GROMACS .gro file of C-alpha atoms in nm:
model
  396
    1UNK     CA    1  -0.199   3.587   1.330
    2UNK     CA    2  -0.160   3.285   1.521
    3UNK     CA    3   0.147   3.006   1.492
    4UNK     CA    4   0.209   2.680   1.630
    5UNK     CA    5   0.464   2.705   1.919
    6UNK     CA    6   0.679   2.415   2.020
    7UNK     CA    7   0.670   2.364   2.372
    8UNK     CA    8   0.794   2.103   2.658
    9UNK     CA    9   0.547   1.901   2.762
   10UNK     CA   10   0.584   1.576   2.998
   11UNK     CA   11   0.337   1.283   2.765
   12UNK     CA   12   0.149   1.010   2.972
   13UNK     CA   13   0.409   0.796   2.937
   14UNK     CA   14   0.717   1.011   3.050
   15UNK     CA   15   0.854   1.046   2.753
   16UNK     CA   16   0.961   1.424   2.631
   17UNK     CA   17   0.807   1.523   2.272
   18UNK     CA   18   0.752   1.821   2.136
   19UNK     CA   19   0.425   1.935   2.139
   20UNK     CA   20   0.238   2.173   1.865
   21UNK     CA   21  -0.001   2.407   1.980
   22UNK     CA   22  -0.299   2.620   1.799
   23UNK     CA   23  -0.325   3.016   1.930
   24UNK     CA   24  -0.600   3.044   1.720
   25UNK     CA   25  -0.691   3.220   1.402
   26UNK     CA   26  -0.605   2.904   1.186
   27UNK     CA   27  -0.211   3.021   1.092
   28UNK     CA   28   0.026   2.756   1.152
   29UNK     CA   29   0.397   2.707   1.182
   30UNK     CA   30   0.487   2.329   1.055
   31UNK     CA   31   0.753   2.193   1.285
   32UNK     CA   32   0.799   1.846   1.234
   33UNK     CA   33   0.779   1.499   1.443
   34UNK     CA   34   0.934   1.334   1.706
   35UNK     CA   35   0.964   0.952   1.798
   36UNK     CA   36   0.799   0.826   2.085
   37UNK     CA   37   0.967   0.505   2.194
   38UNK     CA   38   0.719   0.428   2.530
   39UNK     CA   39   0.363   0.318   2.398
   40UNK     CA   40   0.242   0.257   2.749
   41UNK     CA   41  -0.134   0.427   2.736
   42UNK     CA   42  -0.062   0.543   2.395
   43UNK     CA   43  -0.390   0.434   2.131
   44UNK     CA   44  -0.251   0.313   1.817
   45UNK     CA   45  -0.373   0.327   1.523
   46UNK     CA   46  -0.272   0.125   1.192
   47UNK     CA   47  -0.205   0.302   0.827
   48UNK     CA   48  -0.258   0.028   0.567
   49UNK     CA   49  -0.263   0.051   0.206
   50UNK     CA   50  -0.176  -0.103  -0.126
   51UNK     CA   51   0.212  -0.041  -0.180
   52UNK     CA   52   0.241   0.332  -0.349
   53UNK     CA   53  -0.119   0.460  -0.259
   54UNK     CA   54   0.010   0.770  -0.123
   55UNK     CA   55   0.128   0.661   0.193
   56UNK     CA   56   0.386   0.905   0.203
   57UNK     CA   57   0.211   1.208   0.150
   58UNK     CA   58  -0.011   1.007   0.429
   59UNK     CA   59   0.196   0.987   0.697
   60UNK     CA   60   0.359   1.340   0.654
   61UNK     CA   61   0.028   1.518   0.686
   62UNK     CA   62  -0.063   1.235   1.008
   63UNK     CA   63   0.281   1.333   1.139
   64UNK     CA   64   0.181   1.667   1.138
   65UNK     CA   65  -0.139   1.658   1.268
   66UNK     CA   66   0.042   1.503   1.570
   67UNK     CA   67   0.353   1.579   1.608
   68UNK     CA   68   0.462   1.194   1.623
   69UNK     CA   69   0.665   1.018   1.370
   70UNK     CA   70   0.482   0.740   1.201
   71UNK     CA   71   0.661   0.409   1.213
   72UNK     CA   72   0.721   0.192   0.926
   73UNK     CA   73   0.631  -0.201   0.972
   74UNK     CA   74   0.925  -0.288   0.784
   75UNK     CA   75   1.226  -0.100   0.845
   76UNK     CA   76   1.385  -0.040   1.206
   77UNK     CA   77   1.270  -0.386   1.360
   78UNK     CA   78   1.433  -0.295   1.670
   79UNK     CA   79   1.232  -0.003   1.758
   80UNK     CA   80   0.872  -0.009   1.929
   81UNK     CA   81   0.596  -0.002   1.642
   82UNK     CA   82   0.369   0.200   1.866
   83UNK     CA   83   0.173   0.509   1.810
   84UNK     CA   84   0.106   0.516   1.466
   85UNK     CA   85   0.232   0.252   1.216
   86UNK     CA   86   0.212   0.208   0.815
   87UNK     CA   87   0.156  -0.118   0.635
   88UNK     CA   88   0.104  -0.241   0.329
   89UNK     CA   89   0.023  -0.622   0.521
   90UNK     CA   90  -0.116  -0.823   0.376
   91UNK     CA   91   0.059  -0.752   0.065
   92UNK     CA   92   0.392  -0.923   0.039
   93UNK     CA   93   0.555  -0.602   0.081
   94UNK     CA   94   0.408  -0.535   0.415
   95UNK     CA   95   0.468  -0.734   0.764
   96UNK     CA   96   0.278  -0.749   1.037
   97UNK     CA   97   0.551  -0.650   1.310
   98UNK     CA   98   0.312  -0.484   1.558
   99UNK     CA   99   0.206  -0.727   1.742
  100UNK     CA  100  -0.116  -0.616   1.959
  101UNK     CA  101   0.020  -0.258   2.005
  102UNK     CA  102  -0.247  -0.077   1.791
  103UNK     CA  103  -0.626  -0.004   1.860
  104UNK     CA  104  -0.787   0.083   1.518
  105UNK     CA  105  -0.729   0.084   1.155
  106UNK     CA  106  -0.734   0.342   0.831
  107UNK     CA  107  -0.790   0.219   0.524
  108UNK     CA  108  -0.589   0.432   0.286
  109UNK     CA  109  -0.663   0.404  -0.122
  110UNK     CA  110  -0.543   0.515  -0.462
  111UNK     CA  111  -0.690   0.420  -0.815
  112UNK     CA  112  -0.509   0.122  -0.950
  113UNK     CA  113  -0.443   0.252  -1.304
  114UNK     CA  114  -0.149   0.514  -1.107
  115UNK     CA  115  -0.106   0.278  -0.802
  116UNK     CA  116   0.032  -0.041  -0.991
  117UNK     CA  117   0.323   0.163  -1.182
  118UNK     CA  118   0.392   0.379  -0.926
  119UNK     CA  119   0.447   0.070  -0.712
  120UNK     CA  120   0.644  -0.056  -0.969
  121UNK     CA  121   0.893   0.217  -0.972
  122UNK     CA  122   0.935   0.198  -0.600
  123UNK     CA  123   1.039  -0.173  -0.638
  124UNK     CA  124   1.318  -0.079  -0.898
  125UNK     CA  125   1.436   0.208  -0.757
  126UNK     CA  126   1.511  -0.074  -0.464
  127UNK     CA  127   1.635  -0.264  -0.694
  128UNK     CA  128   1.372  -0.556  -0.676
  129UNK     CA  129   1.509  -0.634  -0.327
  130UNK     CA  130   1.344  -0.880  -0.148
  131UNK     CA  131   1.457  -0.887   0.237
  132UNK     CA  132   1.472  -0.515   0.420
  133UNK     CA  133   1.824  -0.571   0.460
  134UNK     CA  134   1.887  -0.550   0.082
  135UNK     CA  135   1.565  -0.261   0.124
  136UNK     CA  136   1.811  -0.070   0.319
  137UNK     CA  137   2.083  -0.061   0.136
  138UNK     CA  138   1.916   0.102  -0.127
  139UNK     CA  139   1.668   0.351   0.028
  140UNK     CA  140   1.853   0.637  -0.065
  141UNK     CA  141   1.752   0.527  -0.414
  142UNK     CA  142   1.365   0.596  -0.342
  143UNK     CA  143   1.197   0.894  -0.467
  144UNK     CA  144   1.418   0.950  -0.751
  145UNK     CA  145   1.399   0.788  -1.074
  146UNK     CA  146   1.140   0.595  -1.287
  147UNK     CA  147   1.232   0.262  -1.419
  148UNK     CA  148   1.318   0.173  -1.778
  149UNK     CA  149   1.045   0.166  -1.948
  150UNK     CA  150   1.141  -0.196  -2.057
  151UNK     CA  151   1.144  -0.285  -1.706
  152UNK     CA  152   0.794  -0.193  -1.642
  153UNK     CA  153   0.644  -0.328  -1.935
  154UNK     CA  154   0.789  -0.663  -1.826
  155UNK     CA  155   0.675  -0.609  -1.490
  156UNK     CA  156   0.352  -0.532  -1.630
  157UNK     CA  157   0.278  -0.805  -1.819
  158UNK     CA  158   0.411  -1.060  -1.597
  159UNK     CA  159   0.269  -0.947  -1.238
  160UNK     CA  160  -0.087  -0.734  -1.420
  161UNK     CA  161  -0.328  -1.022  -1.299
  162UNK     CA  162  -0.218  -1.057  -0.992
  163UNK     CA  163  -0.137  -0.771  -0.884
  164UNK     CA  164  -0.506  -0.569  -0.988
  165UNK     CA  165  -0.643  -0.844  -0.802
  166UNK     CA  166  -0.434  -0.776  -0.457
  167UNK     CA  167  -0.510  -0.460  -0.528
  168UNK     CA  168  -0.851  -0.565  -0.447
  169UNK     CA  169  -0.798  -0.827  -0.199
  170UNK     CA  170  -0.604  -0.576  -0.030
  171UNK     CA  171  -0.938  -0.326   0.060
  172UNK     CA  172  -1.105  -0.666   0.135
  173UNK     CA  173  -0.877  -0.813   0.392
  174UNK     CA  174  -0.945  -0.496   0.611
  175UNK     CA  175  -1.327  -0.435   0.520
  176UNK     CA  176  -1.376  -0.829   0.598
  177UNK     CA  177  -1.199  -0.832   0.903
  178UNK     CA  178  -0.909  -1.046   0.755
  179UNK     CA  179  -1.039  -1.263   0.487
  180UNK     CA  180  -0.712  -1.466   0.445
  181UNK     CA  181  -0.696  -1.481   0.051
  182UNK     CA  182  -0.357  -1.697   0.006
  183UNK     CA  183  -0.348  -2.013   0.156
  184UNK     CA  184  -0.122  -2.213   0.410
  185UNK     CA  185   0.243  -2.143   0.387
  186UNK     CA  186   0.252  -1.913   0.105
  187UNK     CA  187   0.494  -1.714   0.350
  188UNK     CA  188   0.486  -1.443  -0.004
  189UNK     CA  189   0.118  -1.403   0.051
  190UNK     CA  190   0.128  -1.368  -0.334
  191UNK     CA  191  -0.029  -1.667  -0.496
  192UNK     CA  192   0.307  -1.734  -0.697
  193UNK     CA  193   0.358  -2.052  -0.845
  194UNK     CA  194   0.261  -2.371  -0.734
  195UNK     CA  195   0.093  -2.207  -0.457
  196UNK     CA  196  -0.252  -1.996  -0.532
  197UNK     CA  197  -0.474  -1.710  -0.413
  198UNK     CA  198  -0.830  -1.857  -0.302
  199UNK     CA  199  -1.061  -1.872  -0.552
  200UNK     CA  200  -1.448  -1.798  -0.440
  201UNK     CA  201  -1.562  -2.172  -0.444
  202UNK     CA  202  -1.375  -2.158  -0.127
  203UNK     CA  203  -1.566  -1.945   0.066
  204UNK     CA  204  -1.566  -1.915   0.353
  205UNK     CA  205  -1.244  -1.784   0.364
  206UNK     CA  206  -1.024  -1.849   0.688
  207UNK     CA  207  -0.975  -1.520   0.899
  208UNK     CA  208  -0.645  -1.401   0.997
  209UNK     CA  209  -0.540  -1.474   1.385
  210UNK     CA  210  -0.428  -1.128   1.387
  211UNK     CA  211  -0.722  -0.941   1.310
  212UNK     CA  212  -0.888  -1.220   1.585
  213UNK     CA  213  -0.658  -1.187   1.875
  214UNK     CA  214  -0.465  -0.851   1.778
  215UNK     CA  215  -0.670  -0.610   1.630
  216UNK     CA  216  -1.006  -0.524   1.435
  217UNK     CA  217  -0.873  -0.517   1.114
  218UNK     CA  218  -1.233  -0.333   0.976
  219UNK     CA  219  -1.142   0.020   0.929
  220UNK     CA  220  -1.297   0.293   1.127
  221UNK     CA  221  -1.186   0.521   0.806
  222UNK     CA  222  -1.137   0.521   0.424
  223UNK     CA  223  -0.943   0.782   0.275
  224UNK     CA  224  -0.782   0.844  -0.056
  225UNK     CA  225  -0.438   0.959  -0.221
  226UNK     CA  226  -0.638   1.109  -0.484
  227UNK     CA  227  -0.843   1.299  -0.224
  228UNK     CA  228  -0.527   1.378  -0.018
  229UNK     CA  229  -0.329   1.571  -0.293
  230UNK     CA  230  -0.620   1.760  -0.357
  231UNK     CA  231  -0.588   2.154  -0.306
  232UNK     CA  232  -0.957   2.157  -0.238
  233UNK     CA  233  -1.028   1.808  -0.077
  234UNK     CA  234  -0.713   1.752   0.110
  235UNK     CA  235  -0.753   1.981   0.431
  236UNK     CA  236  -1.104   1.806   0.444
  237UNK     CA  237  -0.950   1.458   0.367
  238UNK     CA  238  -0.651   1.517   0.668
  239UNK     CA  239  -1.003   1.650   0.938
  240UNK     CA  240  -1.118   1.286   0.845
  241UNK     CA  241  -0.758   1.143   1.007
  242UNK     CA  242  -0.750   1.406   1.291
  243UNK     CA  243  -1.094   1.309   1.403
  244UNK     CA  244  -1.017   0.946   1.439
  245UNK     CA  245  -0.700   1.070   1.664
  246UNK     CA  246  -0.823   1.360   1.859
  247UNK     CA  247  -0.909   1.233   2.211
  248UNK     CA  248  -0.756   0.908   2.185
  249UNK     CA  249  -0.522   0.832   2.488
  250UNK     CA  250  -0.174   0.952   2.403
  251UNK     CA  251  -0.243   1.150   2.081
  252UNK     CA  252  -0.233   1.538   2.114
  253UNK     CA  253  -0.413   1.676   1.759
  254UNK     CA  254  -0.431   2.061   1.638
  255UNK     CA  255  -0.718   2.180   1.704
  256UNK     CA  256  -0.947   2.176   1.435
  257UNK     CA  257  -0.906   2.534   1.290
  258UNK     CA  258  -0.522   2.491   1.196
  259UNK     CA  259  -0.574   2.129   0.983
  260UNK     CA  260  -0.610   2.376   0.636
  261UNK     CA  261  -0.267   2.547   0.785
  262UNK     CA  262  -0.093   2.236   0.840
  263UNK     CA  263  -0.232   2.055   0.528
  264UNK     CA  264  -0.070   2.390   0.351
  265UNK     CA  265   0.254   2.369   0.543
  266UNK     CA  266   0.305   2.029   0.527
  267UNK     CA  267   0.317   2.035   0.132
  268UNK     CA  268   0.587   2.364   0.193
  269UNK     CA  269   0.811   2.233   0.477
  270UNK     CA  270   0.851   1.834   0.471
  271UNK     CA  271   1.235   1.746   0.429
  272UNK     CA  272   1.157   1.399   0.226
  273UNK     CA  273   1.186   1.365  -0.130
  274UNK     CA  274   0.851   1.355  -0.327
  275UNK     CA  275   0.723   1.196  -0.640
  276UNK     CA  276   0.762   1.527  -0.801
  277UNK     CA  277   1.127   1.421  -0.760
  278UNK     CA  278   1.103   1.198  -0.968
  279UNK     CA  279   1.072   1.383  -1.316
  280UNK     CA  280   1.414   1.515  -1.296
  281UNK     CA  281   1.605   1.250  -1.443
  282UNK     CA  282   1.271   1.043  -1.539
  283UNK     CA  283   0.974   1.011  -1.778
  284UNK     CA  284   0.687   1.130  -1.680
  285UNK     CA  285   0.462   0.939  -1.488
  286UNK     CA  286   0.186   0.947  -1.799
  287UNK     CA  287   0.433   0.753  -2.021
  288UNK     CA  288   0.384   0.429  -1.804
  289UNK     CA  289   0.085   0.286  -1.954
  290UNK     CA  290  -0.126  -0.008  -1.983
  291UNK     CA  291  -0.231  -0.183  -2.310
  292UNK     CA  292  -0.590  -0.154  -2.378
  293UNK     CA  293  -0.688  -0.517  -2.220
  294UNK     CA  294  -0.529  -0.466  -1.958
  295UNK     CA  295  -0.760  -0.084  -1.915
  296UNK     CA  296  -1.070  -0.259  -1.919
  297UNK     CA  297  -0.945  -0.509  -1.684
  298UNK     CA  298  -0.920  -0.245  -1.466
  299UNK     CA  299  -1.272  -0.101  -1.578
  300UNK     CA  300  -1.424  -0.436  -1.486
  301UNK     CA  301  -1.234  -0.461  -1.141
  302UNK     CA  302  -1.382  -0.085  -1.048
  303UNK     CA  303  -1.715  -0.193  -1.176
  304UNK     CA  304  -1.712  -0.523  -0.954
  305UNK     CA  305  -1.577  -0.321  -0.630
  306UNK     CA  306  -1.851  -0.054  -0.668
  307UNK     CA  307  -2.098  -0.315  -0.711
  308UNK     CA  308  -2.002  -0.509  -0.383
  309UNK     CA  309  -1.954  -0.208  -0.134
  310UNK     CA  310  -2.271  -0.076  -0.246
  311UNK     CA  311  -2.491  -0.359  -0.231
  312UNK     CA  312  -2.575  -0.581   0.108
  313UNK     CA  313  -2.494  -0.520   0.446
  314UNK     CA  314  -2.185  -0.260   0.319
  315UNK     CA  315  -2.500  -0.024   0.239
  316UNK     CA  316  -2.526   0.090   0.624
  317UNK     CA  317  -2.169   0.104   0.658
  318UNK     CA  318  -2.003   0.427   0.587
  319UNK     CA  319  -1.670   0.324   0.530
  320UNK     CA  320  -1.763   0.167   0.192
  321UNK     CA  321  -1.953   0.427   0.121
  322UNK     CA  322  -1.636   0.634   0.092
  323UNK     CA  323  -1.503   0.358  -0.067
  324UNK     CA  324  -1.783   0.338  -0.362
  325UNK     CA  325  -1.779   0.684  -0.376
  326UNK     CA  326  -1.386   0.717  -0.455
  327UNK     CA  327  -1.466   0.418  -0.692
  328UNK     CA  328  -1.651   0.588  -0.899
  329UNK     CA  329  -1.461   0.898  -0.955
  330UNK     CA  330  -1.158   0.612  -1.046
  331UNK     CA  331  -1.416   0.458  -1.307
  332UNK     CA  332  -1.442   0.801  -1.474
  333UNK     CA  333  -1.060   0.851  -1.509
  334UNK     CA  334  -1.041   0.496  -1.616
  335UNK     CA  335  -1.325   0.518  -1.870
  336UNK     CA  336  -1.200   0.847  -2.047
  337UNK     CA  337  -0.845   0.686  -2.097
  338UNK     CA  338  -0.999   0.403  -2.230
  339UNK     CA  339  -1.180   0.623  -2.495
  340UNK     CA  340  -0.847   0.816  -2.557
  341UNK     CA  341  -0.667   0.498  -2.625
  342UNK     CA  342  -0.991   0.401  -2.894
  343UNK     CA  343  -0.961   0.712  -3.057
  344UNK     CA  344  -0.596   0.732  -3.081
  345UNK     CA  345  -0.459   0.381  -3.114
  346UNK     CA  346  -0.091   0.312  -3.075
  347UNK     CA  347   0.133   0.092  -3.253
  348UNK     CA  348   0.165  -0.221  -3.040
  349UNK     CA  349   0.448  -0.503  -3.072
  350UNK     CA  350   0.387  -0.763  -3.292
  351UNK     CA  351   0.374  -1.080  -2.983
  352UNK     CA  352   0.581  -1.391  -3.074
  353UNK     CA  353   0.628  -1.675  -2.931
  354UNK     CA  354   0.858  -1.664  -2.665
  355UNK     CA  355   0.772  -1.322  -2.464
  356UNK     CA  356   0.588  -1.493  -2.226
  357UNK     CA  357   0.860  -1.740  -2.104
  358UNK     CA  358   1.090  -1.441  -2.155
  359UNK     CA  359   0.941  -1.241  -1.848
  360UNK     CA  360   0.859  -1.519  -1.645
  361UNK     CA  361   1.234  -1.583  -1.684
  362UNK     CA  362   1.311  -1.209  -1.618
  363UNK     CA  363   1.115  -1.196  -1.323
  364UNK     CA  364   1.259  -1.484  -1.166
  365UNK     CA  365   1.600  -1.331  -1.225
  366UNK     CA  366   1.482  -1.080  -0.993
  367UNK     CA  367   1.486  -1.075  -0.574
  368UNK     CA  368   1.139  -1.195  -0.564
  369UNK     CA  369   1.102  -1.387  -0.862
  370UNK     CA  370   1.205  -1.759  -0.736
  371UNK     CA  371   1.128  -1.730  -0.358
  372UNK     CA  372   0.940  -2.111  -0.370
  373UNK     CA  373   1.211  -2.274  -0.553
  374UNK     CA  374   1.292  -2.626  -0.372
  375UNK     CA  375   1.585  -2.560  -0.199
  376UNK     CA  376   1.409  -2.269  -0.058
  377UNK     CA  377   1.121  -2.434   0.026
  378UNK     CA  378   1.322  -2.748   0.238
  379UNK     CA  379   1.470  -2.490   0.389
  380UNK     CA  380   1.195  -2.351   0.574
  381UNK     CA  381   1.098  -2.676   0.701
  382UNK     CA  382   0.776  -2.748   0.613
  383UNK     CA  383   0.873  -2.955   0.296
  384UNK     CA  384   0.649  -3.236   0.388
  385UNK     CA  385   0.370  -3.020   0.406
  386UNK     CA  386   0.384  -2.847   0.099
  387UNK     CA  387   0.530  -3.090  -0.149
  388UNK     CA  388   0.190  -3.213  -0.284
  389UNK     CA  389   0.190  -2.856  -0.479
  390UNK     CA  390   0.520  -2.916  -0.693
  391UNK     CA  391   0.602  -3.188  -0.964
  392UNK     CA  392   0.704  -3.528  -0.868
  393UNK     CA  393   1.077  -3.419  -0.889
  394UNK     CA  394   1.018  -3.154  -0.666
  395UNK     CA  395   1.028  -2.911  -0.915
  396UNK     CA  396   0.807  -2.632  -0.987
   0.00000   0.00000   0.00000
């Protein structure tokens, strides 16, 4: 059989990288990434998602396919973001620190009913930090435990209609070409109070200079997490990424034989911790529910998405048909919870009074909970601008 072989190879822009290459036969040997700090000639290309779509599992495979390191929009400021580059922009949790280094964009996607608490368990783990300095300190944390289950249920019931709707807003930004859904100086890009998300009385919605003078935001691909993970899917789902890459200026890709191999060895050989990780010292994953309102919120957001990307102009483009298509296999999942929950209702809480100030207290406790406070806000400058949104005190 065949193996990859790491070899010396000078890139186009002098820089030394190991390189992986395909004898043939489709065996593989998985041996990891390397930087590349020197993006002169080098295409880039832009990973965006939702926060906790899978991105991990994303960029391993990508890294692998390549034999570049992926760069993370948040973390290392200091170092080029060239090449390839993950984002979960514009999200709050994602920033766009790339400037106009990167030449195309892939969509990446996960149902919302596991996105939403698996995001939420990244945040604690990080211990709600809200700068990547405080990030930082904790990133050792990531990839290990579930939150309380108080925690999330908080969480859940504070942030729920927001968040399913950035969930959506997300997949729009980039399928729109940057439909700018929050408005001026909401520097959270999370419609937190007094500030808003754009309602659709609005429309037309302003476009985002970057995906004007920067990049074209619209994805050339769609892929999904759920797709990714897939035993029988995934090798099929990686091809998808490898033939966006391959022949791009810059990017060496395994030949087309060895992605099942490296899709294989890649799940084997990758040092970083997993979500299987995890369910050592945590609940499982399936114990972080929804109630049943919030389900068929969720029903009714898949319902609306398939409706849109399938209807229109999106009907000749082939990106949403991916999209739909990956929508519809969500609705499913969604659906047959939904009936589970019917037929097998739990005991809920009796509600009083108080819960809902409660959270909103809670979550303001938290790193990213009081971010437009006043003093905050006169802080940034741009007081007189912004001070028709609070109360005559200045309060909010």
């Amino acid at each position: 059989g065949s193996i990859w072989v790491c070899i010396l190879l000078h890139s186009s822009s002098k820089s030394v990288r190991r390189l992986s290459l395909n004898l043939g036969g489709g065996n593989c040997k998985w041996t990891g990434a390397e930087a590349i700090m020197d993006g002169t000639g080098v295409f880039g290309t832009l990973l965006a998602s939702y926060p906790a779509s899978g991105m991990r599992v994303t960029w391993q495979q990508t890294s692998s396919l390549t034999g570049l390191q992926v760069r993370d929009d948040f973390f290392n400021l200091h170092l080029p973001k060239v090449g390839i580059v993950k984002t979960q922009y514009p999200h709050y949790e994602g920033i766009w620190s790339y400037g106009s280094y990167l030449d195309q964009v892939v969509l990446l996607i996960r149902n919302p009913r596991w996105a939403l608490p698996s995001y939420h368990t990244l945040i604690s783990e990080i211990d709600y930090a809200h700068s990547w300095e405080l990030a930082y300190d904790e990133i050792s944390n990531v990839f290990t435990q579930r939150s309380p289950m108080y925690d999330w249920t908080r969480w859940r019931d504070y942030r729920f209609t927001d968040e399913i709707r950035m969930w959506g807003l997300h997949i729009d930004f980039y399928m729109e070409n940057g439909t700018k859904y929050w408005v001026e100086h909401d520097f959270e890009r999370n419609g937190q109070f007094p500030f808003y998300f754009r309602n659709e009385s609005e429309k037309p919605w302003p476009q985002d200079l970057n995906c004007i003078y920067n990049i074209d935001c619209v994805p050339v691909l769609a892929i999904s997490y759920e797709n990714m993970i897939d035993t029988a899917k995934g090798p099929n789902e990686l091809r998808k990424i490898a033939n966006v890459l391959r022949g791009k200026p810059g990017m060496t890709v395994i030949e087309d034989e060895a992605v099942d191999c490296v899709w294989h060895a890649t799940w084997a050989d990758a040092p970083e911790p997993s979500n299987d990780n995890r369910d050592i010292k945590s609940l499982p994953r399936t114990a972080y529910n929804f109630t049943i309102d919030q389900m068929h919120v969720i029903e009714d957001k898949l319902e609306e998405y398939i409706q849109k990307y399938s209807s229109g102009d999106w009907t000749s483009s082939t990106v949403a048909a991916d999209l739909v298509e990956n929508f519809q296999n969500y609705l499913v999942d969604v659906r047959d919870e939904i009936a589970l929950m019917v037929a097998n209702p739990q005991p809920t809480a009796a509600p009083y009074a108080n819960y809902n100030l409660e959270i909103k207290e809670w979550y303001n406790s938290l790193g990213k909970g009081d971010r437009y406070n006043k003093a905050a806000i006169q802080a940034m400058g741009i007081w007189d601008e912004v001070k028709h949104f609070y109360d005559d005190d200045g309060t909010v």
